[in-house]
Coordinates of C-alpha atoms in Angstrom, one line a residue:
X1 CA -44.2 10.5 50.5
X2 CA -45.1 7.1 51.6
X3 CA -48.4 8.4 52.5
X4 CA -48.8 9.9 48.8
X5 CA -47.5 6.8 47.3
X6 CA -50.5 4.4 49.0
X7 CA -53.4 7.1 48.3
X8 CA -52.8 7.6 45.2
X9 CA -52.3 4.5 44.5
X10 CA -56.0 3.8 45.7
X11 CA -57.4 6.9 44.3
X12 CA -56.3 7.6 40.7
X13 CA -59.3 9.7 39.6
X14 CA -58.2 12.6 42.4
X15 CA -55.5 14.3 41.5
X16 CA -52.3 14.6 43.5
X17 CA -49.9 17.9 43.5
X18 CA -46.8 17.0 45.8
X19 CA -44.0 19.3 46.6
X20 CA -41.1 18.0 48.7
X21 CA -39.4 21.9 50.5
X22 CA -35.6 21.1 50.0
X23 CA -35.9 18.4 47.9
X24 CA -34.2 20.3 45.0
X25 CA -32.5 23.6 44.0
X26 CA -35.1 26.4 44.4
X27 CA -37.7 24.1 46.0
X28 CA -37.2 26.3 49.5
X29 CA -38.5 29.7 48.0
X30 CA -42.1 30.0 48.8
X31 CA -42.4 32.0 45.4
X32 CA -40.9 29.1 43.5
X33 CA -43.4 26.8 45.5
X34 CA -46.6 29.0 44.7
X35 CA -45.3 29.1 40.6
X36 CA -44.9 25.7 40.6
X37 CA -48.3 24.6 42.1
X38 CA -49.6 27.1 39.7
X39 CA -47.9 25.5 36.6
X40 CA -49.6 22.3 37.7
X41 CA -53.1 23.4 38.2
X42 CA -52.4 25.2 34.2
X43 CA -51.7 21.9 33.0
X44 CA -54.1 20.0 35.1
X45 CA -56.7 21.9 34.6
X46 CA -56.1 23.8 31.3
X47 CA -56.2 26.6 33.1
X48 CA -54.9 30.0 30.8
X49 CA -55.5 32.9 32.5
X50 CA -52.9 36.2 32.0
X51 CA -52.1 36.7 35.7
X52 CA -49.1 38.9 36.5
X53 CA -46.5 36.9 38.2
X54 CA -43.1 39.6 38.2
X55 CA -43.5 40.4 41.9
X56 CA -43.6 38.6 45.3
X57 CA -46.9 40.6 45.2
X58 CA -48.3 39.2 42.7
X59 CA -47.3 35.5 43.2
X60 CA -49.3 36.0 46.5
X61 CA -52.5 36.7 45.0
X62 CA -52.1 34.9 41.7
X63 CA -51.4 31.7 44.1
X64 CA -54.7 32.3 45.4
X65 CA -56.6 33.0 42.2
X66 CA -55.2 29.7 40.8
X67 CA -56.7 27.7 44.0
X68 CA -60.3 29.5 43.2
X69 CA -59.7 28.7 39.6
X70 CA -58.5 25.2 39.7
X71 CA -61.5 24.6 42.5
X72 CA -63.9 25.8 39.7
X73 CA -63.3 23.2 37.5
X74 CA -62.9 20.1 39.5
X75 CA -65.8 17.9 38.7
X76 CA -68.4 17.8 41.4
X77 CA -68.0 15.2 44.2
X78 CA -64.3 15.3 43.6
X79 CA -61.2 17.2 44.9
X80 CA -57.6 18.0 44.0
X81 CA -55.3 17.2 46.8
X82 CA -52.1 19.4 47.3
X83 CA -48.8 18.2 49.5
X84 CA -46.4 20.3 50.8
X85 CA -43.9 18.8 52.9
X86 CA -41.3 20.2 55.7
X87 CA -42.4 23.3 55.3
X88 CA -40.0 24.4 58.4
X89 CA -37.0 23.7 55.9
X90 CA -38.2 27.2 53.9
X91 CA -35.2 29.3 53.5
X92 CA -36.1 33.0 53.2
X93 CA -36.9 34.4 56.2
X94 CA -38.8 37.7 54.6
X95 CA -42.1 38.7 53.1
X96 CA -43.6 36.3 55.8
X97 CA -42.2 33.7 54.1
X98 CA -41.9 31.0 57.4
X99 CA -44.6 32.8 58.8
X100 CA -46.8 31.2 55.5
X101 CA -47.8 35.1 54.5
X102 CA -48.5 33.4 50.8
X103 CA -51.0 30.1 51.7
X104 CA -54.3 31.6 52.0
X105 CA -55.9 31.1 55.2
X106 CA -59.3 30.0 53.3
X107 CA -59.0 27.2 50.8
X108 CA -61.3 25.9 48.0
X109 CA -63.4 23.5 49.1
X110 CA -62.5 21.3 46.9
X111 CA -58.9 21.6 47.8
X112 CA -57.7 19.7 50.4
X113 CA -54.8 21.0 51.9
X114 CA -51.6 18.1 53.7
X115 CA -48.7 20.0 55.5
X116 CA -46.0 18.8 57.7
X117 CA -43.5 20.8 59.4
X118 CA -41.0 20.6 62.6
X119 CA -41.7 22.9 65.2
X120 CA -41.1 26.5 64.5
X121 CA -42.3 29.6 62.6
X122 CA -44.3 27.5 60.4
X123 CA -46.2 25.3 63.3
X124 CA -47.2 28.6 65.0
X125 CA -48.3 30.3 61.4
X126 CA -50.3 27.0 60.9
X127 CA -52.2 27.6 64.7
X128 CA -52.7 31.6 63.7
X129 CA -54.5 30.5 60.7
X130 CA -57.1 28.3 63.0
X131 CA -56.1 25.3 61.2
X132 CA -55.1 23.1 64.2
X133 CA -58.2 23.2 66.0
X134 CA -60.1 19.6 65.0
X135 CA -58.4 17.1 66.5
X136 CA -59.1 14.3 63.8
X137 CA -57.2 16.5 61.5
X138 CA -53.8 16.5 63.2
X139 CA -51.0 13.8 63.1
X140 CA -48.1 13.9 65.0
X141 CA -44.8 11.8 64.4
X142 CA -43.9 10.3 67.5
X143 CA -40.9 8.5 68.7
X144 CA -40.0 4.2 68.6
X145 CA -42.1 2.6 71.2
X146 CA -39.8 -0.1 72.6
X147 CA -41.3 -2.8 70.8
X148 CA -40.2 -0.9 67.3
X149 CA -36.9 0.2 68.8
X150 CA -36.2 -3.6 69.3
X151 CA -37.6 -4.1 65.7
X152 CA -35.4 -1.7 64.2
X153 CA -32.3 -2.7 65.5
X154 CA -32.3 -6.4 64.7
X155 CA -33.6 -5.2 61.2
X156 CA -31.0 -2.5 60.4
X157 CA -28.0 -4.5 61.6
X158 CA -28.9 -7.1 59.4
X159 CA -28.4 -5.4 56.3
X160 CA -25.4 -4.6 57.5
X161 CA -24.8 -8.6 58.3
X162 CA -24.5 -7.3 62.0
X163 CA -26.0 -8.0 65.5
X164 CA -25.9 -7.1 69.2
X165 CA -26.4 -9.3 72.2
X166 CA -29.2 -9.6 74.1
X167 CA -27.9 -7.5 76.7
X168 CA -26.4 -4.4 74.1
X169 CA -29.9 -4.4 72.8
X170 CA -31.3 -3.9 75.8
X171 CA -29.5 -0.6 76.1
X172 CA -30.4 0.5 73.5
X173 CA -34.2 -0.2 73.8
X174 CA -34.5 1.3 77.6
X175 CA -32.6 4.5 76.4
X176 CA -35.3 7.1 75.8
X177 CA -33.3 8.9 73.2
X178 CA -33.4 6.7 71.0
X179 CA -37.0 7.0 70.7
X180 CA -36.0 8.7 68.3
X181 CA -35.0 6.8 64.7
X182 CA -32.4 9.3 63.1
X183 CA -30.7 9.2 66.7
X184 CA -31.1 5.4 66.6
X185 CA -29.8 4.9 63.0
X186 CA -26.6 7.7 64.0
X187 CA -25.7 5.6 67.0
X188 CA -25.5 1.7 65.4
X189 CA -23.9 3.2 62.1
X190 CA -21.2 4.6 64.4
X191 CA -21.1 1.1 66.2
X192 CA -21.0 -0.8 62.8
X193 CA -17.8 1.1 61.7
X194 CA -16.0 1.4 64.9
X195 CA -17.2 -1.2 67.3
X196 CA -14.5 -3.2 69.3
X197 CA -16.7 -6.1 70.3
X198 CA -14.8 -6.5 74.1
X199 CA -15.7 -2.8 74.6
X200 CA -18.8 -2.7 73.1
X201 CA -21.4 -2.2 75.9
X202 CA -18.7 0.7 77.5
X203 CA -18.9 2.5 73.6
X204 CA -22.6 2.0 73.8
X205 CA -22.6 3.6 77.2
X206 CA -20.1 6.6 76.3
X207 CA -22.5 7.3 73.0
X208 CA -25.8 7.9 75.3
X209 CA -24.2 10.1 77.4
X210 CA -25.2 12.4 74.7
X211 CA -29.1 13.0 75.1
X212 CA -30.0 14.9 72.0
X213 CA -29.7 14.4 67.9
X214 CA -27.5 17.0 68.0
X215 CA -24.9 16.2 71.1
X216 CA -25.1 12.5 69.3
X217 CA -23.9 14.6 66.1
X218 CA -20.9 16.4 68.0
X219 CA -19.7 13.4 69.3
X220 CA -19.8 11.5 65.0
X221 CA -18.0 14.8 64.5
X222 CA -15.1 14.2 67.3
X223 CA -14.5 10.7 66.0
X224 CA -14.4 12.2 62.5
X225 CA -11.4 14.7 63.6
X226 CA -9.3 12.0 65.4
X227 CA -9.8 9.5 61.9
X228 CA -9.4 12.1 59.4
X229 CA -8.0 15.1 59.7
X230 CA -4.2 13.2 59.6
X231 CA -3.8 14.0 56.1
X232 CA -5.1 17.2 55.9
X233 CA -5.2 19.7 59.2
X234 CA -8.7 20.7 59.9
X235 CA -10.5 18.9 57.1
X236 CA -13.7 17.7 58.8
X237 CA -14.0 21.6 60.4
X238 CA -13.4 23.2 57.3
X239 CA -15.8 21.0 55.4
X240 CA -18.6 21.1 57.5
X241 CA -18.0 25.0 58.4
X242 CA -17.7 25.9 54.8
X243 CA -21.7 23.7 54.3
X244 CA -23.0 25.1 57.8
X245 CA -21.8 29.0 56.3
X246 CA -23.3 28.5 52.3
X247 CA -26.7 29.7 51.7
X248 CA -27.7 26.5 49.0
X249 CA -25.4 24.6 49.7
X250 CA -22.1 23.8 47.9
X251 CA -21.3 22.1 45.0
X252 CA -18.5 19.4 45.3
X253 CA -15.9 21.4 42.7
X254 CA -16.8 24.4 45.2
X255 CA -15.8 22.5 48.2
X256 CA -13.1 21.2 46.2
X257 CA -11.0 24.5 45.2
X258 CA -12.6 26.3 48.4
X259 CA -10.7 23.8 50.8
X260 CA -7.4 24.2 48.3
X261 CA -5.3 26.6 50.4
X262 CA -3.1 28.1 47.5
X263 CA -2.1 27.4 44.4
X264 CA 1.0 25.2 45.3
X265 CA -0.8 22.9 48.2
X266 CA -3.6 21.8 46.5
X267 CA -5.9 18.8 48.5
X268 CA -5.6 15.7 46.9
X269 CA -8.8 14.5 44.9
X270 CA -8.5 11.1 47.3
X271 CA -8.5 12.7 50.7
X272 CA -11.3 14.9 49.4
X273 CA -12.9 11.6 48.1
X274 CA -12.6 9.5 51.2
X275 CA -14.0 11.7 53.8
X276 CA -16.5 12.6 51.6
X277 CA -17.7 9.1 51.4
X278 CA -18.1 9.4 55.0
X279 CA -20.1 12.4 55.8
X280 CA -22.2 11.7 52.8
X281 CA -25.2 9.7 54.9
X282 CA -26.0 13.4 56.6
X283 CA -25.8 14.8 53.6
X284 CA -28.5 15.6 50.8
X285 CA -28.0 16.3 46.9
X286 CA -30.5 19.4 45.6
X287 CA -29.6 19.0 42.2
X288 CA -25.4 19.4 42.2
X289 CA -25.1 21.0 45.5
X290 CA -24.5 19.2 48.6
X291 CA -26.6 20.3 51.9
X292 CA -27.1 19.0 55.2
X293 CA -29.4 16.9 54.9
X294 CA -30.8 17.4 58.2
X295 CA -31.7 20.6 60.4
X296 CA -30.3 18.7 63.7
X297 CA -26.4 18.4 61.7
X298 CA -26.5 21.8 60.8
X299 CA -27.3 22.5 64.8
X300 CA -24.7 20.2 65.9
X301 CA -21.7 21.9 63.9
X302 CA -23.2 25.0 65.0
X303 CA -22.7 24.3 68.9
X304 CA -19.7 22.6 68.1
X305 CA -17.6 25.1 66.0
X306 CA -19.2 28.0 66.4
X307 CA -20.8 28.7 69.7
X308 CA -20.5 32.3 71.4
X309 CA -18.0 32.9 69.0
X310 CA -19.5 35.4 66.3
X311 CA -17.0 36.6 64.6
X312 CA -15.3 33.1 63.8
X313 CA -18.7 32.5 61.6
X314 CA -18.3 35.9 60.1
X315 CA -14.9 34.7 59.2
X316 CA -16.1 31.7 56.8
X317 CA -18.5 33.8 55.5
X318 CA -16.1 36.6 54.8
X319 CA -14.5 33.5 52.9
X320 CA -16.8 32.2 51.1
X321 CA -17.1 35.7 50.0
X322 CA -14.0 36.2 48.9
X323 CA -14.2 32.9 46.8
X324 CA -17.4 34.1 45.2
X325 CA -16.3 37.5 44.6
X326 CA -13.0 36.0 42.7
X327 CA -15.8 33.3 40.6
X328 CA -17.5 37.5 40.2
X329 CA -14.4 38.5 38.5
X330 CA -13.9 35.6 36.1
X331 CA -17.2 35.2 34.8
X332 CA -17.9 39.7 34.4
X333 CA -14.5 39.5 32.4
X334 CA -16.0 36.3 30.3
X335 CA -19.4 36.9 29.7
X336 CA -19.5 40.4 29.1
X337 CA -20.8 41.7 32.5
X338 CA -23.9 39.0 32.6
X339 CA -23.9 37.1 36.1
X340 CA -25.1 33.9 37.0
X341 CA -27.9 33.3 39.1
X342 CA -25.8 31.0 41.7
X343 CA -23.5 34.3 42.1
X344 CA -26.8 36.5 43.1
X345 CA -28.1 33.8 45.5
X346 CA -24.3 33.8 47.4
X347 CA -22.4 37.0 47.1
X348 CA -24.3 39.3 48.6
X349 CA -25.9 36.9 51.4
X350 CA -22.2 36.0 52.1
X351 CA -21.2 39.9 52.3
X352 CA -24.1 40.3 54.5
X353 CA -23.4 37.8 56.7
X354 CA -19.7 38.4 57.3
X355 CA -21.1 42.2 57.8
X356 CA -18.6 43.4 54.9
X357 CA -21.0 46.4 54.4
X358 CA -19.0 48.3 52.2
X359 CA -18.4 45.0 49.9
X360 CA -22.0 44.6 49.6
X361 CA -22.7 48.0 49.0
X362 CA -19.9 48.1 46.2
X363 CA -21.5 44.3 44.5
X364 CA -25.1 46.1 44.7
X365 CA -23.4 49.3 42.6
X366 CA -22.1 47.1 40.0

């Protein structure tokens, strides 16, 4: 982003198509990606050709007419320059959809093509399609060099009007973890709220025991459980269960009534409120639903709370899916049969996931 910011900045005549995977509802289908793109290039362009766009099919190969298209018209000794970015955070695993079935392996030369992408399906797709092989044309995102980590610190803590001896920052600088800034950032904002300053340098010690983004995670998550799940049994669990088991996500009404465990012991809006402040930093909005906002949180609650025990995920999803088959119910009986698009992405992934074959067989007969 930063990147697109200062080049386009310096180069208004080319034009810039960006797309952030994640960044907002529907933005993590690679069909909703390819329309998208295309809708640009229509207005960029003025293209108005009458391409079929009803099936995965023909999304595929309308994507790559539109390139061909949109190349044709871009003056000569210009280019159009199209951004995708985390490309790894693609949801649908199907119709080679991480495995990057729908970006042609040949583009336009007057396309230039910018992706970045963790590790994964998406990194090996990219080497299949030969695109890794000129050096010059690779980045990779390494860690804080100990310079920067010593940076980073005395910079972030002063935001937060805070600072660390000489000797706490040196910790923190020779530990190789936190090479790495999200690790980094985790481990001061949990010294910032809970810090005893006689016991600092043993609290700094116990926190890099954990070598990894997501051990660092487990162990926010076991302070979170002794702090605030007083009020409410399980809350910090449930909450991040219920986020790890949705497929988008979940809206905060939906986390609302879903953590409500019957009509007569509702959660009170300020419990809710409160610990949502707090988990809200690993968090990320795609339009009203709520989502981890990182693929290392979503590990760490996995390890934590569900690890070698399959059928305890099977039982949130069986949950969820009861909650969404009950939302089924009200909105059939209220709107004449017609059901919402957030229904179709949940219900039947839920079922499927909680192996309730004869529920999703029944929701597919409706």
């Amino acid at each position: 982003a930063n990147w697109a910011d200062r080049y386009g900045s310096e180069h208004p005549d080319q034009p810039m198509i960006l797309h952030f995977v994640g960044a907002a509802p529907g933005s993590a289908k690679w069909e909703n990606i390819c329309l998208r793109i295309m809708e640009e290039f229509e207005d960029l362009y003025e293209i108005r050709e009458e391409i079929p766009k009803n099936s995965p099919e023909d999304i595929r190969r309308g994507f790559a007419t539109y390139l061909h298209l949109a190349a044709s018209k871009i003056p000569k000794g210009n280019r159009c320059i199209l951004v995708i970015d985390a490309l790894d955070q693609i949801i649908d695993d199907r119709q080679g959809a991480q495995e990057l079935m729908w970006l042609p392996k040949k583009m336009p030369s007057k396309v230039r093509l910018i992706l970045s992408t963790l590790p994964g399906k998406a990194l090996e797709a990219v080497k299949d399609k030969g695109w890794l092989k000129e050096d010059d044309l690779n980045l990779k995102v390494t860690g804080f060099e100990k310079s920067e980590r010593e940076g980073f610190i005395k910079h972030y803590l002063k935001q937060k009007t805070k600072s660390l001896s000489r000797e706490n920052t040196d910790l923190l600088v020779e530990a190789d973890q936190c090479s790495n800034p999200l690790y980094l950032r985790t481990l001061l904002d949990e010294l910032c709220i809970c810090g005893n300053f006689e016991k600092l340098s043993d609290q700094i010690e116990s926190y890099l025991e954990n070598k990894s983004v997501p051990d660092l995670f487990e162990a926010v998550f076991e302070r979170w459980e002794k702090d605030y799940n007083k009020d409410r049994e399980n809350l910090v669990q449930d909450m991040l269960k219920y986020l790890w088991a949705s497929r988008q996500g979940l809206s905060e009404q939906e986390l609302l009534e879903i953590l409500h465990r019957d009509e007569e012991e509702q959660l009170p809006q300020g419990i809710f409120a409160t610990f949502h402040a707090v988990i809200e930093p690993l968090l990320v909005r795609r339009g009203e639903f709520l989502n981890f906002g990182h693929r290392h949180v979503a590990e760490a609650v996995q390890n934590r709370y569900f690890q070698g025990e399959k059928g305890n995920s099977q039982e949130f999803h069986k949950r969820l899916g009861g909650y969404f088959e009950k939302k089924l119910e009200e909105e059939t009986s209220e709107s004449q049969g017609i059901i919402s698009d957030r229904l179709l992405e949940e219900l039947p992934w839920q079922w499927h996931k909680a192996e309730e074959w004869k529920k999703l067989y029944d929701f597919f007969q409706n």
